[in-house]
Amino acid sequence: MRTVLLASVFALTAGSAFAQANPAVLTPERVFANPSLNGPVAQGVSLSPDGELVAFLRAREDDVSVLDLWAAPTGAGEPFKLIDARALVPDAGELSEAEKARRERMRISQRGVVEYSWDEQGRYILAPLEGDIFLASREGGDIRRLTETEADEIDAKVSPEGNFVSFVRDQDLVVLNLASGAETEVTTDGEGLITWATAEFIAQEEMDRDTGYWWSPDEKFIALQRTDESTVDVVPRLDITGGGASVVEQRYPRAGRPNAVVELYVQDVAANRRVKVDLGANTDIYLARVNWSADGGTLYVQRQSRDQKTLDLLAVDPATGASRVISTQRSDAWVSLNNDFKALKDGTFIWSSQESGWRHLYLYGADGRQIRPITRGGYAIKGLSGVNAETGDVYFTASMRDGEEYPIEQQLFRASLNSTVEPVAVTPRGGWWSASMNRTGTAYVGNYTDLTTPMRSGLYQADGTFVRWIEENALDADHPFAPYVSRRPVTEFGTLESHGETLVWQMSKPVDFDPSRTYPVVMQVYGGPSGGGVRRGWLPATTQLLTEAGYIVFRLDNRGEGDRSAAFKEALYLKMGQPEIEDQVLGADYLRSLPYVDDARIAMMGWSYGGFMSLMALTEPKMGLAAAAVGAPPTEWSLYDTHYTERFMSTPEANAEGYAASDAIPRLENLTGRLLLMHGMADDNVILENSTRVIDALQSRSIPFELMLYPGQRHGVRGNDRQLQQWRMYLDFLDRTIGSRAPSAD
């Protein structure tokens, strides 16, 4: 039986004198300014392999768009800046188109040190910086510049034993010997439509795979992919900036159309010899994941079928490339990919599966046979965090209480390799935890937030014992958010029932909320297949902007949204935009049942899938929306990419009815309120054509609407200045449609 969440109200009043004595109204000008109102939040936190040092990224106080690399000893000692991005590269130049696209896929919007990696011994930290590569030595803290070229070196890694650094330059893989400084070109024919060692567009954008090559633990081999994009359709798109426009001949694999051909090879580093991996006769597949066994003797490859209903695990001989299928997962809808595969020293491995209807961890033998479940029950694990091979402890995150799902919170739990036991909570309840464990499973970096706690990071022993703060981010008088704490929204949670499923919602009210009055409501939505947005965590400052303007802010995680049961996620299969909108109608009906909600003043706002949802909702008479702010919406799913769209909708040929029902154009006659449409004019993900077809259809129907286009911006609006303009636009639009200047408010 699924746990039902009882509605609970949390008054976010400040208990300290500084907040009460100097309350301030939050403004857009302050939200999009330096320093960040979130405080000193550590990003990309990781423990050194020996657990003695913690590295993390921190935004500069004078420019939140630039990250520096910091480190802190796990024992005594204060955090220190390891790499100062602006000191090493004072004048950041223009990134290459390939690196811009890669960062867009990884949702990296900042500059400076945006990623880094350890070697397996923890002697070095490798940090790409503005297209070149720097190596920080833990011993003495020396920083060595490894490259200084006109080309960008991307996806740089330190080899497991710390003898080499590898990277991709001009579509080829290069290995640099750290002792001699000599470079070796592993491949030489990468050009045009042929790329080596780089994850293809689909893998980066939709498969959560950002790399295209993998070192074996003993440094003998490198598995690397070869991508041929010649089969992919050219979709010309205008890249419009403030200084002009150019035509980009983008290779974009739309639903139902050909993908790139991806092959996998294994390079023998010492012998300089390469063999091709047998991925099967069918080339129309996805290279989903690649992992090595603990001893480097076996290469494990996850091969996903084009329809995504079958996921095979291949065991590959790295010397010959010969492969065999040792395990298979199947689904009538789709098999979800994950990063839960973990090879153990005794030849067994951990892998997760949704075969029970919930994502759980299982132990497998080297032959691929399932030995036993590690976790089980009416909840889904969120991810494998670590393993202690000595004790047999297995650590994972989940949204669960007493063996049943509890979607609005997340904790770290401990289970066992040796038997199927009830998991033990390592972290306390009450908020949202994420964790990054060291290689031995003896310690972890815990990141925590709740309604009254901005994100903070600490070091903990594996049993949950606190060791030290990495970034305490204390909400004290010196915190950037201190003047605004006493005006934090009052927030509550609750549930609604839909088709036998429990939906969770979150509502934030103005701090001076008066239940005898009626208020306009802004429904914020994403709605698509991903992690849910309703959680007991620190609210975005933009939520407070809305409550300061007098709005109630409401969010409902509809069916299909969130890491929940297979049935919950698969409700939208072949019919995106239908069950999700049904659930949002349920949310709107609930709002209208409340005496303090103005029935005629409900609006919705969302970006990407949330933009699609907002447009669909504005054209759904049962929603009765007065307005919607629609950002970068997919408006016809045959225009979107293969892996994402076909996973949920099959192909346009096989599911013509589902595609037609989710097309926004035929619905535009049913607009119930005012539309604000926004889109980046260089968007290479949800291509601008998705919005221009709406613009054209509305104009041809003589229907008025509002439009805001962003020159040079891709799938998100980046930078404080443009985001400030965006939110000024949001607030002005809402004020004129459902706020104090709305006709219904006169």
XYZ file of C-alpha atoms in Angstrom, residues 165-687:
523
model
C 46.400 12.324 -19.280
C 43.970 11.806 -22.136
C 41.698 14.213 -23.978
C 39.892 14.797 -27.249
C 41.300 17.396 -29.618
C 39.874 18.106 -33.065
C 37.704 14.952 -32.921
C 40.612 12.599 -32.128
C 41.801 11.000 -28.892
C 45.214 12.074 -27.612
C 47.220 10.561 -24.744
C 49.914 12.589 -22.984
C 52.669 10.847 -21.004
C 53.041 12.804 -17.767
C 56.657 11.697 -17.227
C 57.966 12.643 -20.672
C 55.387 15.194 -21.754
C 55.075 13.427 -25.107
C 51.711 13.293 -26.849
C 50.470 10.251 -28.770
C 47.565 10.493 -31.178
C 45.504 7.381 -30.546
C 43.315 8.182 -33.558
C 44.083 10.407 -36.533
C 41.100 10.309 -38.886
C 38.613 12.287 -36.826
C 37.249 15.050 -39.023
C 34.048 16.123 -40.692
C 31.326 13.641 -39.751
C 33.697 11.178 -38.049
C 34.412 11.734 -34.347
C 36.386 9.569 -31.933
C 36.052 9.223 -28.148
C 33.179 11.688 -27.806
C 29.618 10.902 -26.786
C 27.263 11.623 -29.643
C 24.463 14.197 -29.376
C 21.841 11.638 -28.310
C 24.056 10.128 -25.611
C 24.858 13.535 -24.146
C 21.380 15.023 -24.355
C 19.158 12.059 -23.483
C 21.185 9.095 -22.192
C 23.113 10.776 -19.353
C 26.407 9.698 -20.935
C 28.903 12.540 -21.333
C 32.021 10.634 -22.348
C 33.028 8.478 -25.285
C 36.091 6.660 -23.908
C 36.988 4.578 -20.857
C 40.392 3.562 -19.395
C 40.814 0.049 -18.017
C 41.849 0.006 -14.322
C 45.364 -1.255 -15.183
C 45.874 1.343 -17.946
C 46.445 -1.402 -20.542
C 43.382 -0.586 -22.615
C 41.149 2.294 -23.633
C 37.656 1.551 -24.878
C 36.592 4.297 -27.268
C 33.675 4.965 -29.514
C 33.686 6.015 -33.156
C 30.734 8.071 -34.360
C 29.679 8.481 -37.969
C 27.015 11.175 -38.378
C 26.681 10.834 -42.157
C 23.394 8.965 -41.718
C 21.787 11.746 -39.656
C 19.515 14.303 -41.307
C 20.783 17.843 -41.685
C 18.366 20.236 -39.977
C 19.412 23.770 -40.930
C 18.785 26.224 -38.117
C 19.443 29.901 -37.771
C 21.833 30.812 -34.976
C 20.689 34.377 -34.360
C 22.705 36.650 -32.099
C 22.635 40.355 -31.381
C 25.346 40.816 -34.009
C 23.773 38.908 -36.876
C 22.776 35.436 -37.917
C 24.413 32.330 -39.322
C 23.019 29.079 -40.631
C 24.123 25.972 -38.739
C 23.833 22.728 -40.678
C 23.031 20.729 -37.573
C 22.960 16.941 -37.678
C 19.795 16.401 -35.662
C 18.249 12.898 -35.383
C 14.516 13.523 -35.254
C 12.015 10.919 -34.094
C 11.596 8.129 -36.635
C 14.680 9.207 -38.595
C 18.210 7.676 -38.720
C 20.618 7.973 -35.811
C 24.388 8.264 -36.007
C 26.230 4.962 -36.379
C 28.212 4.316 -33.200
C 30.952 1.676 -33.013
C 33.099 0.654 -30.068
C 36.801 -0.221 -30.183
C 39.457 -1.236 -27.657
C 42.908 0.286 -27.940
C 45.904 -1.649 -26.579
C 47.924 1.294 -25.255
C 51.391 -0.323 -25.202
C 51.034 -2.213 -28.481
C 49.281 0.693 -30.236
C 46.774 -1.783 -31.660
C 43.005 -1.427 -31.898
C 40.247 -4.061 -32.188
C 36.575 -3.557 -32.932
C 34.011 -4.693 -30.357
C 31.278 -6.975 -31.664
C 28.075 -5.099 -30.881
C 26.003 -7.356 -33.138
C 24.899 -7.239 -36.755
C 22.273 -4.546 -36.162
C 23.907 -1.116 -36.181
C 20.662 0.695 -35.324
C 21.229 0.409 -31.572
C 22.326 2.629 -28.697
C 25.668 2.314 -26.930
C 24.189 2.947 -23.497
C 26.947 2.322 -20.934
C 30.534 1.022 -20.832
C 32.247 -0.310 -17.688
C 35.357 -2.350 -16.881
C 35.647 -5.288 -14.511
C 37.708 -4.607 -11.397
C 40.745 -6.434 -12.835
C 40.417 -4.940 -16.322
C 39.987 -8.368 -17.880
C 36.415 -7.845 -19.064
C 34.694 -4.935 -20.715
C 30.988 -4.669 -19.913
C 28.807 -2.964 -22.513
C 25.125 -2.117 -22.211
C 23.455 -2.261 -25.625
C 19.968 -0.801 -25.934
C 17.614 -1.613 -28.791
C 16.312 1.213 -30.968
C 12.795 0.805 -29.513
C 14.367 0.857 -25.998
C 12.373 -2.170 -24.871
C 15.490 -4.365 -24.579
C 18.758 -3.697 -22.736
C 21.496 -6.327 -23.173
C 24.607 -6.571 -21.028
C 27.573 -7.778 -23.075
C 30.800 -9.237 -21.684
C 33.638 -8.329 -24.063
C 37.160 -9.764 -24.382
C 39.298 -6.599 -24.701
C 42.049 -8.450 -26.567
C 39.793 -9.636 -29.393
C 36.583 -7.608 -29.206
C 34.520 -10.824 -29.034
C 31.316 -10.396 -27.014
C 28.476 -12.432 -25.522
C 25.171 -11.431 -23.939
C 25.175 -12.365 -20.270
C 22.022 -10.585 -19.051
C 18.974 -8.892 -20.560
C 16.335 -6.512 -19.231
C 13.016 -6.107 -21.080
C 9.892 -3.964 -20.832
C 6.657 -3.560 -22.767
C 7.167 0.227 -22.549
C 10.855 1.120 -22.145
C 13.900 0.050 -20.127
C 15.322 3.020 -18.248
C 19.075 3.585 -18.235
C 20.961 4.244 -15.005
C 24.462 4.518 -13.560
C 24.056 1.764 -10.967
C 26.436 -0.790 -12.516
C 29.310 -1.630 -10.157
C 31.907 -4.348 -10.828
C 33.303 -5.998 -7.679
C 36.734 -7.544 -7.102
C 35.415 -11.114 -6.835
C 33.946 -10.919 -10.347
C 30.346 -10.289 -9.280
C 28.611 -7.046 -10.039
C 25.729 -4.865 -8.853
C 23.135 -3.641 -11.330
C 19.676 -2.184 -10.929
C 16.480 -3.328 -12.624
C 12.824 -2.324 -12.650
C 11.607 -5.915 -13.087
C 9.592 -5.810 -9.849
C 7.793 -2.611 -10.896
C 10.230 -0.548 -8.841
C 13.900 0.238 -9.514
C 15.959 -1.958 -7.191
C 19.540 -3.179 -6.817
C 20.520 -6.784 -7.532
C 23.704 -8.817 -7.157
C 24.812 -10.773 -10.229
C 27.431 -13.443 -10.771
C 30.203 -13.006 -13.325
C 28.142 -15.153 -15.703
C 25.266 -12.642 -15.562
C 22.936 -14.792 -13.487
C 21.061 -12.933 -10.778
C 22.137 -14.067 -7.305
C 19.776 -12.075 -5.092
C 18.014 -8.731 -4.685
C 19.889 -6.219 -2.557
C 16.854 -3.973 -2.125
C 13.140 -4.628 -2.504
C 9.823 -3.065 -1.554
C 7.304 -0.446 -2.610
C 9.821 2.293 -3.349
C 12.401 3.054 -6.051
C 16.084 3.501 -5.357
C 17.402 6.761 -6.811
C 21.003 5.704 -7.291
C 23.848 3.509 -6.071
C 26.125 5.688 -3.932
C 28.902 3.308 -2.927
C 30.034 -0.106 -1.751
C 32.286 -1.203 1.105
C 33.724 -4.480 -0.177
C 35.221 -5.319 3.219
C 31.957 -5.135 5.166
C 29.570 -5.923 2.327
C 27.661 -2.684 2.929
C 25.848 -1.162 -0.043
C 24.776 2.490 0.043
C 22.018 4.061 -2.029
C 19.645 7.025 -2.039
C 15.866 6.677 -2.021
C 12.692 8.586 -1.212
C 11.293 6.115 1.281
C 9.872 5.804 4.776
C 9.223 2.487 6.490
C 9.662 0.555 3.267
C 7.202 2.667 1.237
C 7.835 5.577 -1.101
C 7.813 9.099 0.323
C 8.485 11.285 -2.724
C 9.081 14.669 -1.107
C 12.164 13.628 0.912
C 15.370 11.744 0.090
C 17.852 9.947 2.334
C 20.973 7.800 2.163
C 20.395 4.150 3.134
C 22.545 1.092 3.810
C 21.814 -2.456 2.621
C 23.991 -5.576 2.274
C 25.698 -7.598 -0.439
C 25.482 -10.743 1.652
C 21.729 -11.034 2.145
C 18.481 -9.250 1.380
C 17.792 -7.114 4.448
C 15.620 -4.151 5.301
C 17.639 -1.011 4.529
C 18.880 1.155 7.393
C 18.680 4.941 7.088
C 22.119 6.556 7.350
C 20.917 10.155 7.184
C 17.979 11.608 9.147
C 14.548 12.432 7.767
C 13.206 15.878 7.176
C 14.702 17.114 3.902
C 16.614 16.172 0.785
C 19.991 14.384 0.898
C 22.415 13.491 -1.867
C 25.693 11.698 -1.236
C 29.027 11.050 -2.929
C 31.044 8.224 -1.333
C 34.739 7.521 -1.502
C 35.963 4.470 -3.402
C 36.193 2.253 -0.311
C 32.730 3.077 0.988
C 33.996 4.320 4.343
C 33.030 8.010 4.081
C 30.784 10.274 2.069
C 30.141 13.881 1.245
C 26.559 14.628 2.205
C 24.624 17.504 0.657
C 21.487 18.501 2.517
C 18.681 21.023 2.220
C 15.222 21.558 3.663
C 12.687 24.377 3.741
C 14.725 26.446 6.192
C 18.232 25.271 5.232
C 20.024 26.336 2.055
C 22.180 23.613 0.499
C 25.084 22.680 2.756
C 27.842 20.103 2.366
C 29.594 18.090 5.036
C 31.929 15.149 5.375
C 30.550 12.090 7.172
C 31.714 8.649 8.139
C 29.810 5.830 6.471
C 27.612 5.367 9.544
C 26.452 8.990 9.322
C 28.803 10.424 11.943
C 29.576 14.047 11.140
C 33.275 14.812 10.557
C 33.475 18.397 9.321
C 31.789 21.016 7.194
C 32.880 21.524 3.628
C 30.444 24.396 3.119
C 28.250 24.923 6.173
C 26.412 27.740 4.411
C 24.936 28.829 7.734
C 21.918 31.082 7.419
C 23.277 33.668 9.849
C 23.472 37.466 9.825
C 26.307 37.393 7.272
C 24.488 35.186 4.789
C 23.451 36.981 1.555
C 19.864 35.874 2.115
C 19.708 37.139 5.710
C 17.702 40.336 5.015
C 14.964 38.353 3.273
C 14.513 35.362 5.577
C 11.538 36.681 7.531
C 9.563 37.053 4.313
C 10.064 33.476 3.151
C 6.797 31.989 1.874
C 4.639 29.795 4.057
C 4.884 26.355 2.408
C 2.765 23.247 2.703
C 2.549 19.842 1.049
C -0.332 17.538 0.266
C -1.640 14.826 -2.049
C -4.334 14.180 -4.639
C -5.477 10.846 -6.057
C -5.531 10.214 -9.815
C -6.314 6.890 -11.499
C -5.153 4.967 -8.445
C -1.928 6.947 -8.095
C -0.964 9.424 -5.388
C 0.190 12.812 -6.671
C 2.182 15.129 -4.433
C 1.812 18.890 -4.442
C 3.529 21.892 -2.900
C 2.012 25.292 -2.188
C 3.832 28.479 -1.161
C 1.839 31.438 0.139
C 2.769 35.077 0.705
C 4.208 35.678 4.151
C 1.283 37.983 5.032
C -1.278 35.470 3.764
C -4.849 36.220 4.895
C -7.290 33.306 4.437
C -10.229 35.705 4.307
C -8.907 37.188 1.044
C -8.703 35.661 -2.411
C -5.390 35.329 -4.238
C -4.214 34.694 -7.798
C -2.230 31.481 -8.300
C 0.804 30.693 -10.435
C 1.058 26.986 -11.238
C 4.706 26.126 -11.911
C 5.135 22.989 -13.978
C 7.649 20.708 -15.622
C 5.515 17.602 -15.917
C 7.835 15.477 -18.034
C 9.596 12.176 -17.355
C 12.305 13.159 -14.891
C 12.888 13.787 -11.225
C 9.873 15.435 -9.608
C 9.933 19.082 -8.639
C 7.983 18.736 -5.375
C 10.458 18.246 -2.555
C 11.100 19.421 0.971
C 14.045 21.622 0.075
C 15.235 25.213 -0.030
C 12.936 27.214 -2.287
C 14.345 29.018 -5.324
C 14.531 32.748 -4.770
C 12.220 33.177 -7.765
C 9.430 31.508 -5.801
C 9.726 34.299 -3.263
C 9.636 36.856 -6.074
C 6.204 35.496 -6.961
C 4.887 35.449 -3.390
C 6.211 38.986 -2.833
C 4.119 40.001 -5.850
C 1.038 38.573 -4.139
C 0.740 35.173 -5.811
C 0.224 31.731 -4.356
C 2.706 29.370 -6.047
C 1.513 25.803 -6.655
C 3.357 22.807 -8.058
C 1.944 19.338 -8.715
C 3.988 16.328 -9.834
C 1.697 14.619 -12.321
C 1.825 11.020 -13.480
C 4.923 10.397 -15.553
C 7.032 12.794 -13.471
C 9.566 11.670 -10.881
C 11.594 8.559 -10.047
C 8.673 6.502 -8.858
C 7.100 3.173 -9.819
C 7.094 1.846 -13.369
C 3.302 2.193 -13.474
C 3.468 5.837 -12.367
C 6.092 6.707 -14.985
C 4.583 4.690 -17.819
C 1.142 6.314 -17.536
C 2.135 8.697 -20.338
C 3.436 5.967 -22.675
C 2.354 6.699 -26.274
C 0.229 9.673 -25.131
C 2.403 12.485 -23.833
C 0.394 15.564 -22.962
C -2.751 13.655 -22.063
C -2.497 12.046 -18.570
C -0.210 14.881 -17.454
C -2.825 17.484 -18.381
C -5.583 15.400 -16.757
C -3.625 15.579 -13.517
C -2.970 19.308 -13.822
C -6.730 19.808 -14.351
C -7.184 17.901 -11.098
C -4.752 20.334 -9.488
C -6.608 23.355 -10.860
C -9.917 21.949 -9.619
C -8.388 21.479 -6.171
C -7.170 25.081 -6.170
C -10.637 26.337 -7.090
C -12.087 24.390 -4.172
C -10.072 26.556 -1.763
C -11.911 29.641 -0.465
C -8.815 31.844 -0.715
C -8.127 31.153 -4.443
C -9.546 33.474 -7.098
C -11.076 31.063 -9.627
C -10.596 33.444 -12.539
C -6.948 34.286 -11.848
C -4.910 31.110 -12.298
C -1.850 31.093 -14.577
C 0.815 28.525 -15.438
C 4.493 28.856 -16.281
C 7.122 26.354 -17.408
C 10.176 25.846 -19.615
C 11.051 23.049 -22.068
C 8.678 20.170 -21.229
C 7.135 22.634 -18.802
C 6.627 24.967 -21.762
C 4.875 22.168 -23.636
C 2.703 21.520 -20.583
C 1.868 25.212 -20.167
C 0.825 25.549 -23.800
C -1.243 22.368 -23.666
C -2.879 23.568 -20.430
C -3.686 27.003 -21.878
C -5.533 25.234 -24.711
C -7.420 22.876 -22.386
C -10.867 24.347 -21.542
C -11.089 22.283 -18.345
C -8.009 24.076 -16.989
C -9.569 27.504 -17.470
C -6.237 29.305 -17.272
C -6.208 33.083 -17.491
C -2.614 33.133 -18.740
C 0.481 31.034 -19.385
C 4.171 31.884 -19.760
C 5.523 29.271 -22.165
C 9.283 28.799 -22.529
C 11.101 26.833 -25.279
C 8.248 24.345 -25.793
C 8.378 21.198 -27.924
C 5.177 21.772 -29.887
C 5.218 18.736 -32.206
C 7.095 15.670 -31.034
C 8.235 14.541 -34.477
C 10.518 17.610 -34.401
C 12.327 16.319 -31.306
C 15.116 13.760 -31.045
C 14.966 9.987 -31.339
C 16.040 8.584 -27.976
C 13.827 10.805 -25.858
C 10.751 10.922 -28.058
C 10.666 7.298 -29.198
C 11.163 6.104 -25.613
C 7.805 7.537 -24.635
C 5.962 7.878 -27.949
C 7.415 5.253 -30.319
C 7.816 6.602 -33.867
C 5.495 8.985 -35.740
C 4.665 6.161 -38.135
C 3.807 3.656 -35.394
C 1.905 6.116 -33.174
C 0.330 8.659 -35.494
C -2.659 9.140 -33.171
C -0.495 9.905 -30.148
C 1.656 12.385 -32.059
C -1.421 14.151 -33.459
C -3.020 14.454 -30.022
C 0.121 16.110 -28.604
C 0.484 18.655 -31.433
C -0.187 22.142 -30.081
C -1.238 23.751 -33.368
C -4.770 22.274 -33.725
C -5.485 23.275 -30.126
C -4.711 26.988 -30.505
C -8.338 27.882 -31.225
C -9.050 26.810 -27.637
C -6.771 29.338 -25.903
C -8.481 30.250 -22.639
C -6.240 33.168 -21.740
C -3.220 35.253 -22.651
C -0.011 33.678 -23.960
C 3.575 34.794 -23.412
C 5.925 32.756 -25.633
C 9.693 32.741 -25.015
C 12.526 30.977 -26.841
C 16.297 31.170 -27.324
C 17.219 32.047 -30.903
C 20.202 29.668 -30.941
C 18.451 26.708 -29.282
C 20.011 23.492 -30.589
C 17.891 21.207 -28.406
C 14.276 22.316 -28.773
C 14.853 24.015 -32.107
